[in-house]
Amino acid sequence: MSEQTRGQGAGTGRRVVVVGAGMAGVQTAVALREQGFTGTVTLIGAEPHQPYDRPPLSKAVLLGKAEGSAFDVDFEALGIEVQLGREVVGVRPADHELDTAEGPVPYDVLVLATGAEPIRLPGADGIPGVHLLRTLDDAERLRPVLTRQHDIVVVGAGWIGAEFTSAAREAGCAVTVVEAADRPLAGALPAEVAAPMAAWYAAAGATLRTHARVAHVEPGEVVLDDGTRLPAGAVVVGIGARPATAWLAGSGIELGAHREVLADDGLRTSVPDVYAVGDCASFPSGRYGERLLVHHWDNALQGPRTVAANIVGETPAVYDPVPYFWSEQFGRFVQYAGHHGSADTTLWRGDPATPAWSVCWLREDRLVALLAVGRPRDLAQGRRLIESATRMNPVLLADPSLPMKAAIA
């Protein structure tokens, strides 16, 4: 009987292999030990570096304020075998084996935690000076670019584009950001919420060009589709990421529309003894009534506890979090909790022209999502209110002078 069919106690003699040594993979391995799993745990990472955290890459590591961001985990003491610089190229669920260049790796339970990979700018591969910012090596390659204070063109005004632009301006670089949409964060936030953020770029001394598409990149220049040529000592591409699942082709593991692994509410995949967690997987949310694909750090931190509980325990654990993420950009701390897609009401707390304000999304007078700019107390209280599905008084909630908990109906 498979691991996903029933629990195996503490897992004595069982072999769990985790593919991916980022936050989701590391936390899965650690959570297994914390929850009493006594079998073999192997963590496989494609990069040669010790497993590391990604958020500092666009901040402290990029600016040379830190040399790295390795996780403070004693893998040896926990009895976790770590295999680095080993790329997994396929999986054969019927044989319970992974395929790698160095040979097959057997497993009893497999956890997919391969994360996401950046979308590349078409036609820009191999052109000198074009960069991505996803890995430690990417950050190391960009550090001297900032030190030399190049003119930089950033393609994409999403979260990573804003964070990199902030760091580049802090380093004294001239930055032009080109965004195909009519506003920054077009894929993440409604127009009326994202529009005020456009002013942050100019205030920081960066140029934001919206409705601007890249036609092609030449050495030292970015050419837009209207013929404009932008000088570019370096080009940084931040146009999104997609689940890193190409290696699962032919495995029988079901993928979704975004090529993500389709996990159930316990983060199990469509085949026995295989789980998926973090950026590479979507899951059905009972709280929001739809399937969520969450590419954020907190999801990679929280999901592994559910995976470990379902591998170790007899009682099924369900994963239904309130999604959360944060971003530091242009001197602002931006936080978001929840999922606003099903909201029927939007309320503002404060003036978006000021340094601190929030936006609340409600459905039937219950808070379902919150964006907080420079208002961490709103976020902390709002997250708990989302979790509890407490009915709110919209009039009181819209008053920024009141704590959010004072608006409980």
XYZ file of N, CA and C in Angstrom, residues 171-365:
585
model
N 22.482 52.113 -5.659
C 23.883 51.997 -6.059
C 24.328 53.150 -6.960
N 23.402 54.023 -7.367
C 23.756 55.178 -8.185
C 23.654 54.969 -9.671
N 22.993 53.899 -10.094
C 22.846 53.636 -11.524
C 21.668 54.425 -12.101
N 21.785 54.788 -13.385
C 20.651 55.341 -14.119
C 19.804 54.171 -14.611
N 18.501 54.201 -14.319
C 17.645 53.054 -14.618
C 16.423 53.495 -15.416
N 16.183 52.776 -16.512
C 14.943 52.925 -17.262
C 14.207 51.587 -17.213
N 12.943 51.634 -16.819
C 12.134 50.426 -16.728
C 11.112 50.451 -17.860
N 11.063 49.385 -18.633
C 10.086 49.294 -19.718
C 9.071 48.215 -19.373
N 7.812 48.576 -19.491
C 6.718 47.683 -19.115
C 5.682 47.684 -20.231
N 5.318 46.501 -20.711
C 4.379 46.398 -21.822
C 2.979 46.837 -21.428
N 2.599 46.646 -20.175
C 1.261 47.026 -19.720
C 1.187 48.528 -19.461
N 0.031 48.973 -18.991
C -0.174 50.401 -18.771
C 0.218 50.856 -17.368
N 0.747 49.923 -16.547
C 1.063 50.251 -15.161
C 2.003 49.191 -14.603
N 2.673 49.476 -13.498
C 3.451 48.432 -12.840
C 2.532 47.403 -12.187
N 3.052 46.218 -11.954
C 2.339 45.146 -11.258
C 0.998 44.826 -11.901
N 0.952 44.921 -13.224
C -0.323 44.730 -13.928
C -0.880 43.329 -13.726
N -0.027 42.350 -13.594
C -0.512 40.984 -13.426
C -0.864 40.626 -12.006
N -0.547 41.502 -11.056
C -0.734 41.161 -9.649
C -1.840 41.940 -8.969
N -2.047 43.201 -9.385
C -2.986 44.069 -8.678
C -3.932 44.766 -9.649
N -5.144 45.103 -9.206
C -6.069 45.855 -10.059
C -5.483 47.219 -10.436
N -5.965 47.778 -11.529
C -5.410 49.017 -12.065
C -5.446 50.148 -11.056
N -6.566 50.300 -10.345
C -6.688 51.434 -9.442
C -5.748 51.326 -8.237
N -5.324 50.110 -7.924
C -4.409 49.911 -6.802
C -2.959 50.057 -7.246
N -2.638 49.527 -8.414
C -1.256 49.573 -8.893
C -0.876 50.942 -9.447
N -1.851 51.689 -9.973
C -1.536 52.973 -10.619
C -0.752 53.934 -9.735
N -1.107 54.098 -8.450
C -0.335 55.046 -7.631
C 1.132 54.664 -7.474
N 1.454 53.385 -7.677
C 2.829 52.931 -7.495
C 3.743 53.399 -8.617
N 3.151 53.826 -9.729
C 3.977 54.319 -10.829
C 4.793 55.538 -10.402
N 4.235 56.347 -9.516
C 4.938 57.550 -9.073
C 6.172 57.236 -8.247
N 6.235 56.029 -7.690
C 7.385 55.649 -6.874
C 8.674 55.631 -7.703
N 8.561 55.256 -8.968
C 9.739 55.176 -9.827
C 10.362 56.551 -10.025
N 9.531 57.531 -10.405
C 10.052 58.883 -10.643
C 10.624 59.483 -9.368
N 9.958 59.230 -8.239
C 10.444 59.763 -6.969
C 11.810 59.195 -6.606
N 12.088 57.991 -7.075
C 13.378 57.362 -6.806
C 14.433 57.720 -7.860
N 14.032 58.485 -8.882
C 14.968 58.877 -9.923
C 15.075 57.898 -11.065
N 14.132 56.956 -11.145
C 14.110 55.996 -12.253
C 13.059 56.425 -13.276
N 13.274 56.056 -14.523
C 12.314 56.347 -15.589
C 11.467 55.114 -15.853
N 10.150 55.258 -15.777
C 9.233 54.158 -16.068
C 8.523 54.450 -17.379
N 8.678 53.542 -18.342
C 7.993 53.680 -19.634
C 6.982 52.549 -19.740
N 5.686 52.900 -19.684
C 4.631 51.909 -19.848
C 4.210 51.845 -21.311
N 3.378 50.866 -21.648
C 2.987 50.612 -23.043
C 4.241 50.480 -23.912
N 5.281 49.942 -23.359
C 6.567 49.850 -24.078
C 6.973 48.389 -24.227
N 7.096 47.948 -25.447
C 7.488 46.564 -25.722
C 8.882 46.537 -26.340
N 9.656 45.544 -25.964
C 10.996 45.387 -26.508
C 10.906 44.686 -27.855
N 11.453 45.323 -28.887
C 11.511 44.683 -30.204
C 12.683 43.714 -30.252
N 13.846 44.208 -29.825
C 15.016 43.333 -29.737
C 16.098 44.035 -28.920
N 17.098 43.268 -28.555
C 18.222 43.780 -27.774
C 19.482 43.657 -28.610
N 20.255 44.738 -28.636
C 21.565 44.733 -29.278
C 22.616 44.994 -28.203
N 23.865 44.642 -28.433
C 24.899 44.954 -27.444
C 24.910 46.453 -27.134
N 24.622 46.794 -25.876
C 24.639 48.192 -25.463
C 23.365 48.960 -25.692
N 22.324 48.314 -26.258
C 21.069 49.026 -26.543
C 19.871 48.096 -26.448
N 18.759 48.688 -26.026
C 17.462 48.017 -26.110
C 16.615 48.796 -27.100
N 16.080 48.102 -28.093
C 15.263 48.740 -29.127
C 13.804 48.402 -28.864
N 12.984 49.463 -28.718
C 11.557 49.262 -28.476
C 10.805 49.139 -29.798
N 9.569 48.663 -29.710
C 8.820 48.423 -30.949
C 8.421 49.702 -31.665
N 8.549 50.858 -30.991
C 8.282 52.121 -31.683
C 9.548 52.735 -32.276
N 10.647 51.978 -32.221
C 11.906 52.435 -32.780
C 12.820 53.142 -31.795
N 12.340 53.442 -30.603
C 13.174 54.095 -29.591
C 14.349 53.200 -29.218
N 15.529 53.818 -29.114
C 16.728 53.083 -28.700
C 17.152 53.581 -27.322
N 17.251 52.671 -26.400
C 17.640 53.014 -25.035
C 19.046 52.506 -24.759
N 19.973 53.383 -24.362
C 21.322 52.918 -24.029
C 21.266 51.989 -22.829
N 22.024 50.910 -22.908
C 21.954 49.902 -21.855
C 23.306 49.244 -21.664
N 24.029 49.688 -20.632
C 25.242 48.967 -20.271
C 24.919 47.582 -19.765
N 23.680 47.425 -19.268
C 23.187 46.118 -18.838
C 21.677 46.099 -18.982
N 21.137 44.915 -19.217
C 19.696 44.704 -19.317
C 19.321 43.638 -18.291
N 18.349 43.954 -17.454
C 17.874 42.986 -16.462
C 16.436 42.632 -16.796
N 16.183 41.350 -16.987
C 14.878 40.868 -17.430
C 14.098 40.340 -16.232
N 12.923 40.926 -15.998
C 12.051 40.469 -14.923
C 10.625 40.410 -15.405
N 10.335 39.479 -16.302
C 9.016 39.419 -16.932
C 8.211 38.215 -16.449
N 8.594 37.693 -15.290
C 7.806 36.599 -14.719
C 8.584 35.310 -14.619
N 7.922 34.313 -14.078
C 8.527 32.995 -13.899
C 7.470 31.935 -14.148
N 7.926 30.754 -14.512
C 7.012 29.633 -14.719
C 7.534 28.424 -13.937
N 6.632 27.535 -13.536
C 7.066 26.361 -12.779
C 8.137 25.566 -13.527
N 9.150 25.151 -12.789
C 10.268 24.393 -13.375
C 9.893 22.917 -13.424
N 9.099 22.557 -14.427
C 8.550 21.197 -14.498
C 8.792 20.505 -15.832
N 9.603 21.091 -16.706
C 9.822 20.478 -18.023
C 10.355 19.060 -17.887
N 11.111 18.809 -16.825
C 11.720 17.490 -16.631
C 10.694 16.400 -16.301
N 9.440 16.804 -16.031
C 8.393 15.831 -15.705
C 7.671 15.304 -16.944
N 8.059 15.762 -18.131
C 7.404 15.318 -19.364
C 7.442 13.795 -19.462
N 6.297 13.213 -19.761
C 6.215 11.768 -19.930
C 6.128 10.981 -18.642
N 6.072 11.667 -17.516
C 6.057 10.965 -16.228
C 4.669 10.489 -15.820
N 3.639 11.082 -16.422
C 2.285 10.776 -16.002
C 1.797 11.653 -14.869
N 2.662 12.503 -14.333
C 2.256 13.441 -13.287
C 1.489 14.582 -13.950
N 0.273 14.812 -13.509
C -0.608 15.764 -14.186
C -0.163 17.196 -13.941
N -0.112 17.962 -15.033
C 0.248 19.380 -14.970
C -0.952 20.247 -15.350
N -0.923 21.506 -14.879
C -2.012 22.437 -15.155
C -1.718 23.349 -16.329
N -2.559 24.357 -16.493
C -2.467 25.266 -17.633
C -1.173 26.062 -17.642
N -0.598 26.292 -16.469
C 0.659 27.040 -16.375
C 1.868 26.119 -16.243
N 1.654 24.852 -16.567
C 2.691 23.813 -16.485
C 3.091 23.530 -15.050
N 2.210 23.893 -14.118
C 2.474 23.580 -12.718
C 1.948 22.190 -12.384
N 2.523 21.567 -11.362
C 2.024 20.282 -10.904
C 0.684 20.500 -10.211
N -0.309 19.718 -10.589
C -1.625 19.813 -9.967
C -1.636 18.953 -8.702
N -1.573 19.611 -7.554
C -1.606 18.900 -6.279
C -3.018 18.961 -5.706
N -3.336 18.010 -4.809
C -4.632 18.062 -4.136
C -4.496 18.867 -2.850
N -5.527 18.845 -2.007
C -5.486 19.690 -0.819
C -4.520 19.185 0.253
N -3.932 18.027 0.022
C -2.868 17.548 0.892
C -1.512 17.621 0.225
N -1.454 18.295 -0.931
C -0.258 18.484 -1.752
C 0.258 17.185 -2.349
N -0.655 16.232 -2.564
C -0.327 15.009 -3.282
C -0.546 15.243 -4.773
N 0.266 14.612 -5.603
C 0.106 14.729 -7.050
C -0.842 13.646 -7.548
N -0.965 13.549 -8.866
C -1.891 12.583 -9.470
C -1.361 11.163 -9.458
N -0.103 10.963 -9.059
C 0.441 9.607 -9.000
C 0.800 9.276 -7.551
N 0.727 8.004 -7.174
C 0.989 7.629 -5.781
C 2.416 7.948 -5.347
N 2.547 8.286 -4.080
C 3.846 8.472 -3.427
C 4.636 9.663 -3.955
N 3.972 10.596 -4.617
C 4.640 11.807 -5.099
C 3.852 13.028 -4.634
N 4.549 13.945 -3.963
C 3.973 15.195 -3.481
C 4.616 16.352 -4.241
N 3.979 17.513 -4.200
C 4.548 18.709 -4.829
C 4.265 19.913 -3.944
N 5.258 20.803 -3.808
C 5.138 21.917 -2.875
C 5.909 23.128 -3.378
N 5.439 24.314 -3.030
C 6.133 25.540 -3.406
C 5.721 26.063 -4.767
N 6.643 26.773 -5.417
C 6.348 27.472 -6.670
C 5.970 26.562 -7.827
N 6.316 25.284 -7.749
C 6.076 24.397 -8.887
C 4.682 23.791 -8.874
N 3.892 24.050 -7.823
C 2.619 23.346 -7.672
C 1.471 24.304 -7.385
N 0.283 23.934 -7.867
C -0.946 24.624 -7.466
C -1.748 23.688 -6.578
N -2.673 24.279 -5.823
C -3.480 23.492 -4.891
C -4.881 24.081 -4.838
N -5.899 23.265 -4.546
C -7.262 23.787 -4.452
C -7.474 24.450 -3.097
N -7.960 25.676 -3.105
C -8.212 26.398 -1.871
C -9.690 26.340 -1.528
N -10.018 25.688 -0.410
C -11.393 25.696 0.054
C -11.811 27.079 0.497
N -10.847 27.854 1.018
C -11.119 29.200 1.504
C -11.564 30.115 0.368
N -10.942 29.974 -0.800
C -11.231 30.873 -1.916
C -12.006 30.211 -3.049
N -12.224 28.908 -2.954
C -13.043 28.234 -3.940
C -12.435 28.130 -5.315
N -11.120 28.156 -5.388
C -10.439 28.001 -6.670
C -9.030 27.469 -6.443
N -8.419 27.056 -7.519
C -7.047 26.542 -7.444
C -6.077 27.717 -7.452
N -5.091 27.683 -6.557
C -4.120 28.760 -6.431
C -2.723 28.294 -6.817
N -2.028 29.138 -7.551
C -0.610 28.946 -7.870
C 0.118 30.140 -7.273
N 0.839 29.923 -6.192
C 1.410 31.010 -5.401
C 2.928 30.978 -5.504
N 3.500 31.992 -6.155
C 4.953 32.063 -6.329
C 5.571 32.989 -5.283
N 5.449 32.613 -4.022
C 5.986 33.486 -2.989
C 6.607 32.673 -1.857
N 7.520 33.334 -1.150
C 8.350 32.719 -0.125
C 7.533 32.031 0.957
N 6.472 32.668 1.433
C 5.711 32.108 2.548
C 5.055 30.785 2.170
N 4.628 30.648 0.926
C 4.049 29.390 0.461
C 5.077 28.269 0.521
N 6.331 28.592 0.183
C 7.402 27.600 0.240
C 7.799 27.274 1.673
N 7.471 28.149 2.598
C 7.748 27.907 4.015
C 6.637 27.087 4.670
N 5.378 27.381 4.338
C 4.250 26.750 5.017
C 3.882 25.384 4.442
N 3.910 25.248 3.125
C 3.476 24.006 2.494
C 4.218 22.766 2.966
N 5.540 22.835 3.176
C 6.277 21.640 3.595
C 5.764 20.995 4.878
N 5.179 21.768 5.775
C 4.659 21.174 7.011
C 3.493 20.245 6.714
N 2.674 20.621 5.732
C 1.570 19.753 5.335
C 2.091 18.501 4.657
N 3.074 18.659 3.781
C 3.653 17.492 3.108
C 4.227 16.524 4.132
N 5.016 17.039 5.071
C 5.631 16.176 6.078
C 4.573 15.474 6.918
N 3.524 16.213 7.301
C 2.461 15.612 8.116
C 1.773 14.473 7.377
N 1.591 14.634 6.065
C 0.922 13.591 5.296
C 1.837 12.401 5.017
N 3.122 12.612 4.980
C 4.059 11.497 4.827
C 4.180 10.721 6.136
N 4.225 11.428 7.242
C 4.491 10.806 8.542
C 3.226 10.284 9.211
N 2.136 11.053 9.159
C 1.016 10.808 10.044
C -0.072 9.922 9.484
N -0.947 9.504 10.388
C -2.116 8.711 10.027
C -3.304 9.598 9.648
N -3.330 10.829 10.177
C -4.443 11.737 9.932
C -4.105 12.686 8.791
N -4.891 12.715 7.714
C -4.580 13.598 6.584
C -4.563 15.065 6.995
N -3.570 15.800 6.508
C -3.479 17.237 6.747
C -3.888 17.965 5.473
N -4.602 19.073 5.633
C -5.100 19.856 4.499
C -4.347 21.178 4.435
N -3.965 21.568 3.226
C -3.258 22.825 3.015
C -4.223 23.849 2.445
N -4.546 24.862 3.228
C -5.454 25.917 2.773
C -5.049 27.235 3.440
N -3.881 27.777 3.067
C -3.358 28.950 3.758
C -3.999 30.249 3.273
N -3.774 31.306 4.039
C -3.986 32.662 3.541
C -2.664 33.075 2.899
N -2.590 33.161 1.561
C -1.321 33.515 0.920
C -0.786 34.846 1.441
N 0.529 34.919 1.528
C 1.166 36.131 2.057
C 2.474 36.379 1.331
N 2.770 37.634 1.033
C 4.107 37.978 0.540
C 4.419 39.423 0.888
N 5.673 39.756 0.750
C 6.101 41.131 0.999
C 7.144 41.519 -0.043
N 7.357 42.822 -0.167
C 8.352 43.353 -1.090
C 8.901 44.642 -0.510
N 10.199 44.821 -0.591
C 10.830 46.073 -0.187
C 11.232 46.815 -1.455
N 10.649 47.971 -1.678
C 10.936 48.720 -2.901
C 10.779 50.211 -2.663
N 11.727 50.965 -3.185
C 11.688 52.424 -3.143
C 11.464 52.949 -1.720
N 12.120 52.311 -0.758
C 12.012 52.745 0.622
C 10.700 52.395 1.292
N 9.901 51.535 0.679
C 8.600 51.154 1.221
C 8.563 49.656 1.510
N 7.851 49.302 2.546
C 7.615 47.904 2.878
C 6.184 47.583 2.457
N 6.058 46.757 1.413
C 4.765 46.425 0.833
C 4.416 44.993 1.212
N 3.243 44.790 1.777
C 2.808 43.459 2.187
C 1.420 43.167 1.627
N 1.194 41.904 1.336
C -0.096 41.472 0.792
C -0.473 40.150 1.436
N -1.733 40.026 1.825
C -2.246 38.765 2.363
C -3.584 38.464 1.711
N -3.820 37.187 1.438
C -5.105 36.765 0.898
C -5.115 36.591 -0.600
N -6.295 36.718 -1.173
C -6.512 36.551 -2.615
C -7.750 37.364 -2.972
N -7.577 38.408 -3.787
C -8.657 39.375 -3.991
C -9.573 39.062 -5.173
N -9.312 37.966 -5.875
C -10.043 37.707 -7.111
C -11.554 37.620 -6.964
N -12.040 37.154 -5.812
C -13.487 36.968 -5.642
C -14.143 38.092 -4.853
N -13.416 39.170 -4.580
C -13.952 40.254 -3.760
C -15.087 40.992 -4.478
N -16.018 41.506 -3.693
C -17.082 42.331 -4.270
C -16.994 43.792 -3.824
N -16.074 44.099 -2.911
C -15.918 45.460 -2.415
C -14.435 45.766 -2.212
N -14.032 46.976 -2.601
C -12.665 47.442 -2.360
C -12.722 48.699 -1.505
N -11.963 48.710 -0.408
C -11.934 49.857 0.497
C -10.498 50.338 0.668
N -10.329 51.657 0.703
C -9.015 52.253 0.927
C -8.913 52.721 2.374
N -7.766 52.491 2.966
C -7.450 53.017 4.290
C -6.260 53.960 4.135
N -6.555 55.232 3.988
C -5.491 56.203 3.808
C -5.339 56.620 2.364
N -4.497 57.614 2.140
C -4.280 58.233 0.840
C -3.049 57.605 0.181
N -3.188 57.030 -1.024
C -2.030 56.395 -1.673
C -0.938 57.378 -2.072
N -1.192 58.676 -1.960
C -0.144 59.664 -2.220
C 0.768 59.843 -1.012
N 0.390 59.256 0.117
C 1.189 59.351 1.339
C 2.046 58.100 1.494
N 2.994 58.118 2.433
C 3.888 56.955 2.590
C 3.215 55.710 3.145
N 2.050 55.842 3.795
C 1.434 54.689 4.452
C -0.057 54.621 4.124
N -0.488 53.499 3.573
C -1.893 53.297 3.223
C -2.150 51.814 3.002
N -3.398 51.457 3.017
C -3.781 50.058 2.808
C -5.004 49.978 1.905
N -5.174 48.821 1.299
C -6.370 48.516 0.523
C -6.946 47.211 1.056
N -8.257 47.204 1.297
C -8.946 46.015 1.785
C -9.916 45.510 0.722
N -9.940 44.211 0.531
C -10.919 43.586 -0.355
C -11.848 42.728 0.496
N -13.150 42.903 0.304
C -14.137 42.146 1.062
C -15.066 41.372 0.136
N -15.582 40.293 0.659
C -16.651 39.550 0.000
C -17.741 39.325 1.046
N -18.909 39.882 0.789
C -20.025 39.790 1.735
C -19.595 40.272 3.121
N -18.883 41.394 3.129
C -18.431 42.065 4.361
C -17.396 41.267 5.151
